[in-house]
Structure formats: C-alpha cells, structure tokens
mmCIF file of C-alpha atoms in Angstrom:
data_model
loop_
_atom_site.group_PDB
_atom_site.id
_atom_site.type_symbol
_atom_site.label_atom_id
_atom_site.label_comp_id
_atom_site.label_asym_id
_atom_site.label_seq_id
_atom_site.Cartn_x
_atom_site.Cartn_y
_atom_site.Cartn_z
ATOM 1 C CA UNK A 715 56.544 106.131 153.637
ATOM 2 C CA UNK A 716 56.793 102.540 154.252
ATOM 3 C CA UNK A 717 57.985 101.647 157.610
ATOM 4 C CA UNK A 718 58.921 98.031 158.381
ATOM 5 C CA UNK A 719 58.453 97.294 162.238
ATOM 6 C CA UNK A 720 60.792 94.039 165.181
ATOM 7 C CA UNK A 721 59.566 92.559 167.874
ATOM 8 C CA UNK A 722 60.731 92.154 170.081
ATOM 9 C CA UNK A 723 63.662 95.408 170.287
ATOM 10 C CA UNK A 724 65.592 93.241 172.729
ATOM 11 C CA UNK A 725 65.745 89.804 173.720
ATOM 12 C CA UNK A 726 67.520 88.146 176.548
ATOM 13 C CA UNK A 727 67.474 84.230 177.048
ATOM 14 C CA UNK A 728 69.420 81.623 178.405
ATOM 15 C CA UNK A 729 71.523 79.301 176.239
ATOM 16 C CA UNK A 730 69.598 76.587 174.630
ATOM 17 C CA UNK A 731 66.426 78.178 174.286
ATOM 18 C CA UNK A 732 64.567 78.975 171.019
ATOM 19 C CA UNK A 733 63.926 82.986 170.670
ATOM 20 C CA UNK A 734 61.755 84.163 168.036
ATOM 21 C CA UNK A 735 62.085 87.416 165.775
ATOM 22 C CA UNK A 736 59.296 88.802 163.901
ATOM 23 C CA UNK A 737 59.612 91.433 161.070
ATOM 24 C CA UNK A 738 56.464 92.985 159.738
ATOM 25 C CA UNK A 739 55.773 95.695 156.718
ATOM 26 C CA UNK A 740 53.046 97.861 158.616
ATOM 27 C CA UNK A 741 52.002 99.652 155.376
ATOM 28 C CA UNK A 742 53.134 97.544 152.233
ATOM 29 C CA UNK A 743 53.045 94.144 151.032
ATOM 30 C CA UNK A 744 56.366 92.344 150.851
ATOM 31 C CA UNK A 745 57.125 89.270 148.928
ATOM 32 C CA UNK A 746 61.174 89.448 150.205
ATOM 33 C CA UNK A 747 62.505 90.288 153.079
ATOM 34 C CA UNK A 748 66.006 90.127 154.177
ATOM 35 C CA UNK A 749 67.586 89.233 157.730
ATOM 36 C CA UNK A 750 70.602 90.771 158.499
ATOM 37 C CA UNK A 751 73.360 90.318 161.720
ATOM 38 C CA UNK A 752 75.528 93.260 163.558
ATOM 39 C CA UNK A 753 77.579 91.964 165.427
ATOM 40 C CA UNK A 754 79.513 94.914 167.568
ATOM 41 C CA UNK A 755 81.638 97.291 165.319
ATOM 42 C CA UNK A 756 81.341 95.192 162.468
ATOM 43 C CA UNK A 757 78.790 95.752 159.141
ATOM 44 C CA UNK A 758 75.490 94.244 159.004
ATOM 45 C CA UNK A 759 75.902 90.552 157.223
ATOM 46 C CA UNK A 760 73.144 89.200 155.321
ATOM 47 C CA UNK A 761 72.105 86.150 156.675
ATOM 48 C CA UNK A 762 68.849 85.418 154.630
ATOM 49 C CA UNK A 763 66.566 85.940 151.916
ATOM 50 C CA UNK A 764 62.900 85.493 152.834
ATOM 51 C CA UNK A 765 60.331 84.508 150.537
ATOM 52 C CA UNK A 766 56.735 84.662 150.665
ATOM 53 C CA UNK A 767 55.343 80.653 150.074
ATOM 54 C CA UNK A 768 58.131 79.448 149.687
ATOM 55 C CA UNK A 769 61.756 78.544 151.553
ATOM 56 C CA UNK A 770 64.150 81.021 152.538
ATOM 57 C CA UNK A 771 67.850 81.267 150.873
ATOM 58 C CA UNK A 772 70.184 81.292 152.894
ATOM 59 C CA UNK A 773 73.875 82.744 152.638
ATOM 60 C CA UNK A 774 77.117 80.903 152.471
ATOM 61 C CA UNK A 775 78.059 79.848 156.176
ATOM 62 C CA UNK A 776 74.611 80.556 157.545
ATOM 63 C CA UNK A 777 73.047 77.356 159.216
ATOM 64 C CA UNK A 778 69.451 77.297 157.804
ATOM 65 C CA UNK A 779 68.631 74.384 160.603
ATOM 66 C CA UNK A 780 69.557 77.215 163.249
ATOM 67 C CA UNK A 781 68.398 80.138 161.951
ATOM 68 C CA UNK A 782 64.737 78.896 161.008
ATOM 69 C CA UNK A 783 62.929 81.445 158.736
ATOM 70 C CA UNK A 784 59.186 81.541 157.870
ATOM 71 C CA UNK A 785 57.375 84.107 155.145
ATOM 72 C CA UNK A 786 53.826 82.843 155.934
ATOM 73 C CA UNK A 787 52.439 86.476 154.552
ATOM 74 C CA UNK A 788 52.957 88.923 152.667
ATOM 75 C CA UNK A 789 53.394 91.280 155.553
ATOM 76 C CA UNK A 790 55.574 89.028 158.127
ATOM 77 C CA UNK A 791 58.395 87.093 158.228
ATOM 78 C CA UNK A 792 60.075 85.688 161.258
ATOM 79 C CA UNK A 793 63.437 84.818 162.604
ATOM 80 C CA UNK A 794 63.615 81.666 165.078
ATOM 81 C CA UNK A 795 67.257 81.244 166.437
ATOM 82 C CA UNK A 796 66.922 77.787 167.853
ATOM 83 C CA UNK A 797 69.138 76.238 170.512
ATOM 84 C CA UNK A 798 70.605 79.513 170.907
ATOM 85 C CA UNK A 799 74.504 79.931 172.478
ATOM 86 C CA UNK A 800 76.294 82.977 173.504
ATOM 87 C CA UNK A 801 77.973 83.914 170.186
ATOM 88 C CA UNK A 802 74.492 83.820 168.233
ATOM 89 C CA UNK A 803 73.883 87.123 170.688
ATOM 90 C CA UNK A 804 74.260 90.310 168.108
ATOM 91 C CA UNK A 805 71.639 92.723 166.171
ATOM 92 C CA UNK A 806 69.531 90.975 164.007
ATOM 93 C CA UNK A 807 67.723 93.727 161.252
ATOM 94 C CA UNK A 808 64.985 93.014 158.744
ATOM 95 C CA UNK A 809 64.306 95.043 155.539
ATOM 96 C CA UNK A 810 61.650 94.647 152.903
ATOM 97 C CA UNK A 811 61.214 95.463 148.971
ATOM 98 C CA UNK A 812 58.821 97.939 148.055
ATOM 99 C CA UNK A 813 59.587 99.714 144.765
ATOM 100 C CA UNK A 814 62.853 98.536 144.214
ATOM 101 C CA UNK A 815 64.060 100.470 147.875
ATOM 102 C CA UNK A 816 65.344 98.559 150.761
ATOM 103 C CA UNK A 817 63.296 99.278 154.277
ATOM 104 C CA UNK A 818 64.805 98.702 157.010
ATOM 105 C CA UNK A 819 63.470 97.573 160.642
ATOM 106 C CA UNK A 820 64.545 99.361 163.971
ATOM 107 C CA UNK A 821 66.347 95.772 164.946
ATOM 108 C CA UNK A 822 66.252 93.396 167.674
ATOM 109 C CA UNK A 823 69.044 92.809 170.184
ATOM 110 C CA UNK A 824 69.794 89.099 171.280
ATOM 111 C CA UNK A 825 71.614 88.380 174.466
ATOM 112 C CA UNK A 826 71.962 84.572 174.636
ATOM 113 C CA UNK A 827 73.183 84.095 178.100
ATOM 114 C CA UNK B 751 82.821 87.001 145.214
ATOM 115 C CA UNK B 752 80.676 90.193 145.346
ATOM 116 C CA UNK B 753 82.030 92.665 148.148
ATOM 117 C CA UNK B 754 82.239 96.352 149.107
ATOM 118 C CA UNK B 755 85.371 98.218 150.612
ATOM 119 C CA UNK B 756 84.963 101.449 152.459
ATOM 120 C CA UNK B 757 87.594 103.696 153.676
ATOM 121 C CA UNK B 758 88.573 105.021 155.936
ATOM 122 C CA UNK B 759 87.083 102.820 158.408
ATOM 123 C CA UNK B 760 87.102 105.335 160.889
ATOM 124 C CA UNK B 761 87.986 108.661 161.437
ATOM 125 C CA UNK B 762 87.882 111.725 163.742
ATOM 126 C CA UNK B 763 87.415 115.317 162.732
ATOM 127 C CA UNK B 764 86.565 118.467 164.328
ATOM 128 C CA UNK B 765 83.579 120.507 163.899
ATOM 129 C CA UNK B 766 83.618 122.456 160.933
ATOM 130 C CA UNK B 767 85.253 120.535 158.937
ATOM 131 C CA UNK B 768 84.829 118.549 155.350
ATOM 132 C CA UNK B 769 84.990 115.100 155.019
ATOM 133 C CA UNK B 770 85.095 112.468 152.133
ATOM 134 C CA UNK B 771 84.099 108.781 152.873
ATOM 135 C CA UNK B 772 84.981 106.189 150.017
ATOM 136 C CA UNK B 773 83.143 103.196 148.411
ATOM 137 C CA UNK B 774 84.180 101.279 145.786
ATOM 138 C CA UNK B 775 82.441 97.725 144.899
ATOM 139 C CA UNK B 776 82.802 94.894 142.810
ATOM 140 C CA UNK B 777 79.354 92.898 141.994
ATOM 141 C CA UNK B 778 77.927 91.076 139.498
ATOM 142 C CA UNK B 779 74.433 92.720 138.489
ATOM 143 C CA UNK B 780 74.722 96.016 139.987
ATOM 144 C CA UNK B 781 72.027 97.827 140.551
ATOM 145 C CA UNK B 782 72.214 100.872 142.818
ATOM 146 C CA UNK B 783 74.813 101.703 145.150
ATOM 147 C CA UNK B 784 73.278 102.752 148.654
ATOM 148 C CA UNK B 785 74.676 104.887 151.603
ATOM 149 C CA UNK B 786 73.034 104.712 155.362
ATOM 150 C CA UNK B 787 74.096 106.143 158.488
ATOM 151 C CA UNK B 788 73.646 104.024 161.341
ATOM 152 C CA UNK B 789 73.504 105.420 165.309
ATOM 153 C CA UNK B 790 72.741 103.253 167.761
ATOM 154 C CA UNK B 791 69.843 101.075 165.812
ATOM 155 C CA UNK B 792 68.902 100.322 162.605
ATOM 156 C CA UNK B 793 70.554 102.153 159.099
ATOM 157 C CA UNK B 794 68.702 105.504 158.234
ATOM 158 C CA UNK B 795 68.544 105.803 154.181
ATOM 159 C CA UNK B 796 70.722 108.683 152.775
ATOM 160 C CA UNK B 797 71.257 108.123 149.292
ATOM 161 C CA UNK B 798 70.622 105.758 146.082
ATOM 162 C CA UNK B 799 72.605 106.698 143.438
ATOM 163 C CA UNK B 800 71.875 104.592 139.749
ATOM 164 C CA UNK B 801 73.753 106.632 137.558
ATOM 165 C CA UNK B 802 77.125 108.020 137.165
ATOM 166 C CA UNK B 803 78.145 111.672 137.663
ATOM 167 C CA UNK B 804 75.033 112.509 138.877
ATOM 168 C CA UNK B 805 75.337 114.413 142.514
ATOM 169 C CA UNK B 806 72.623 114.254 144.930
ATOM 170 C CA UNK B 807 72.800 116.453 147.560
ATOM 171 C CA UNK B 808 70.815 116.256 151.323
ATOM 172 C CA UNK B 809 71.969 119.294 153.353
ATOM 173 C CA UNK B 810 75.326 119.007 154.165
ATOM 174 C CA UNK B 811 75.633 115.592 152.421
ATOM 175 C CA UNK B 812 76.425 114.985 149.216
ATOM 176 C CA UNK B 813 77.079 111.856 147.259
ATOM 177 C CA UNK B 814 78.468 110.761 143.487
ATOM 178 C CA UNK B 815 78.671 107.584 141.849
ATOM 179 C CA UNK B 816 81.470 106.600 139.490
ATOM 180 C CA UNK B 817 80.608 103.460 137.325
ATOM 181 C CA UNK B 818 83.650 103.295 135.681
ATOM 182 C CA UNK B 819 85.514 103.603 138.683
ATOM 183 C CA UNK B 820 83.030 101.337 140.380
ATOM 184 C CA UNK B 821 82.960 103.349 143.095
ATOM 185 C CA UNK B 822 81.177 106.280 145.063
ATOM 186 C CA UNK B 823 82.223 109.021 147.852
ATOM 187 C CA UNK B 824 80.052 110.720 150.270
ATOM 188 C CA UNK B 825 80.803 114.352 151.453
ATOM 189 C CA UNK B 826 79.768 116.271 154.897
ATOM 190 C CA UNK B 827 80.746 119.632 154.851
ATOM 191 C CA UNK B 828 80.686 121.805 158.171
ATOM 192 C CA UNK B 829 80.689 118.749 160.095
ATOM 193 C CA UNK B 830 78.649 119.069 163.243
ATOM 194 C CA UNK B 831 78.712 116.596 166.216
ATOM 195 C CA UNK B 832 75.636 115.245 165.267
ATOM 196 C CA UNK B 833 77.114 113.473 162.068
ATOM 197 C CA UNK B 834 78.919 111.174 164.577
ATOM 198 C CA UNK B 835 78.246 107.666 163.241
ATOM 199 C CA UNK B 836 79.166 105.012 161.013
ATOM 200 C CA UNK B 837 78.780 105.547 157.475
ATOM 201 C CA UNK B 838 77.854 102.264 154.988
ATOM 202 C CA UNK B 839 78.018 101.963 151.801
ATOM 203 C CA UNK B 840 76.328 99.523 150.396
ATOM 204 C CA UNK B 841 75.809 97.887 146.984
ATOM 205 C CA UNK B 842 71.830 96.835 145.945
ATOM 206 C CA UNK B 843 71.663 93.918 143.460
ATOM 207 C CA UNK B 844 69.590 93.236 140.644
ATOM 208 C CA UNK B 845 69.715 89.762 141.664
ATOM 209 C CA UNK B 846 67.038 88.833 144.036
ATOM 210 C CA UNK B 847 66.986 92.537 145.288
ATOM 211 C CA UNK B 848 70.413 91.498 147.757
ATOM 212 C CA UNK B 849 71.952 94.224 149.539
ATOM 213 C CA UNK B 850 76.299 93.612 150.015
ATOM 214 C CA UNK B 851 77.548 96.266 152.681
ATOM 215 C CA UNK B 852 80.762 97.500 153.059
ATOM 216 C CA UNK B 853 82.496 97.463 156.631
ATOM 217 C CA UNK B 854 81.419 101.060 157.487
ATOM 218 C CA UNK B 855 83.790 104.214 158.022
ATOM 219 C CA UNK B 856 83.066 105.217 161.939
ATOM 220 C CA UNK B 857 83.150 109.018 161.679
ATOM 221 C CA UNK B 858 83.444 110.307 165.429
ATOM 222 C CA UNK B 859 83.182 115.023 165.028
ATOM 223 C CA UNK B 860 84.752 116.425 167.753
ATOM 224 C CA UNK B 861 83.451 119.673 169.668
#
C-alpha cells in the first residue's frame, strides 16, 4: 500500500524560530499533497494544496508568507512555519494522491514555546 | 461555501451496543464521501463510498451513502472499547483532489 511518512513526529521550539516539516511518499510519486492542522478536539483544517513545480494554494485565512510550502519532487513536500508563536503549536498532517485515494502521514506535533 | 456536518459530535455508549454516526455535506463537485477514525495520530482510512445505496461493510462497521440526501451514516455494532475514537466524515472533491472534513463525532465505549 502506499504509505506517506513526517519528520519530524514532534517538534518543540521557542517562539520566533523557523521549524521545518517534511512530508514524503515512500513508495509512490505524488504531484499534490495536502497540509492539514488539528488543533486539540477540533477536525483537521486544510491549510494547503501542494504542487509539484509549481506554488502552493493556499486556503482562505491561511498566511502563505507564514506557512512557507515547497513541492521540489515528486516524492516531498515540506512545511516551514516561520517566525513561529504559541498558537501556531497544533498537529500538522500531510496526505498525498495516488489513484484518486487520499494517504495520510502519521503527523507532526508543534509546540511553539 | 463547501462544508460537512457530523452528528453527534460526541457520544458515550456501553459495550455491546449499536451505534449510528451521521454525515451529511454540501459541496460543489463531489466526488467521494470518506470516513476515518482517528486515535491519538493521524486518520486511519475506513471507507470511500461513490455511489448511493451501496453498503460496504468492514467487520463491525458498516457505511451507506445517500446522494439525494447528500448524506452518509456509519454503523458499529457490538461496540467494543477499542472503537473509542473520533469518527470523520469527510467529503473528497473532484476539484483539485481537496478533502472538506466534518467536525468529528468523539465516540468514547464504556466497559
């Protein structure tokens, strides 16, 4: 099956620092990937579509000058929360398109302290 | 503005028992409508149902999609403790392959 790996599984920085999120499909090729956020007992949000060569789209009320992605392959995209602040802290998921099913990675936990 | 509502959003049972979860969902280009159950990380895939009246069955789990309802339940039967988690529906878009997910129903089986 395919399996779509995070790293890292959990993240703790201090406020203002850059933390970066990478998503990989270990056995397929994706063109799109997705970034999702949990925050605690709520659903998962999507944040981002992620392209492969070209820029991400971003949601409605997602800052794209915050929430830097990159696609540079067709088997990673990454997640770069820059300037990061205690309420960017939450579970930030990645899933890829293979054969018109969703994949979804194990997740990465962000403490911003 | 596309969204999907779940409900209950949570509820408590005890073991042994049968429970329904509800979806409905209002998008433009519909695809498939998706349920996960999520522990403590990422979703785990259940079910993709595409067309209506169709059951698909996993066990204990069951799920069936109305499209003229726009909406889709999910049954457990013989609950066991295990099936503790939050349910989510979710509805998978033809456009750009987007995924909309409902709010979850937090389904907590007591012993």
């Amino acid at each position: 099956g395919a399996v779509v790996s995070q790293h890292p599984s959990w993240v703790i920085c201090k406020s203002g620092t850059s933390v970066k999120i990478e998503c990989r499909s270990l056995d397929f090729q994706a063109t799109t990937m997705f970034w999702y956020r949990q925050f605690p007992k709520q659903s998962l949000m999507l944040m981002a579509t992620s392209n492969e060569g070209s820029k991400a789209t971003y949601e409605q009320g997602v800052e794209k000058d915050k929430f830097l992605i990159n696609h540079a392959s067709l088997t990673l995209s990454t997640l770069t929360v820059t300037s990061a602040h205690p309420e960017d802290s939450s579970f930030y998921i990645c899933s890829a398109s293979w054969y018109n099913e969703q994949f979804f990675g194990p997740g990465t936990r962000l403490t911003v302290l | 503005e596309d969204k999907v509502v779940q409900s209950p959003l949570s509820l408590v049972v005890h073991e042994g028992d049968t429970v329904t979860l509800n979806c409905s969902y209002e998008v433009t280009n519909f695809r498939s409508l998706l349920w996960y159950k999520q522990e403590k990380k990422a979703p785990t895939f259940l079910f993709m149902l595409t067309s209506s009246g169709i059951e698909k069955k996993s066990g204990r789990l069951s799920s069936i999609l109305d499209k003229k309802e726009l909406s889709s339940i999910l049954n457990i039967t013989a609950t066991q403790t295990g099936d503790s988690a939050i349910y989510l529906c979710a509805a998978y878009m033809n456009r750009d392959d987007k995924i909309i997910f409902g709010k979850g129903t937090r389904l907590h089986i007591l012993p």
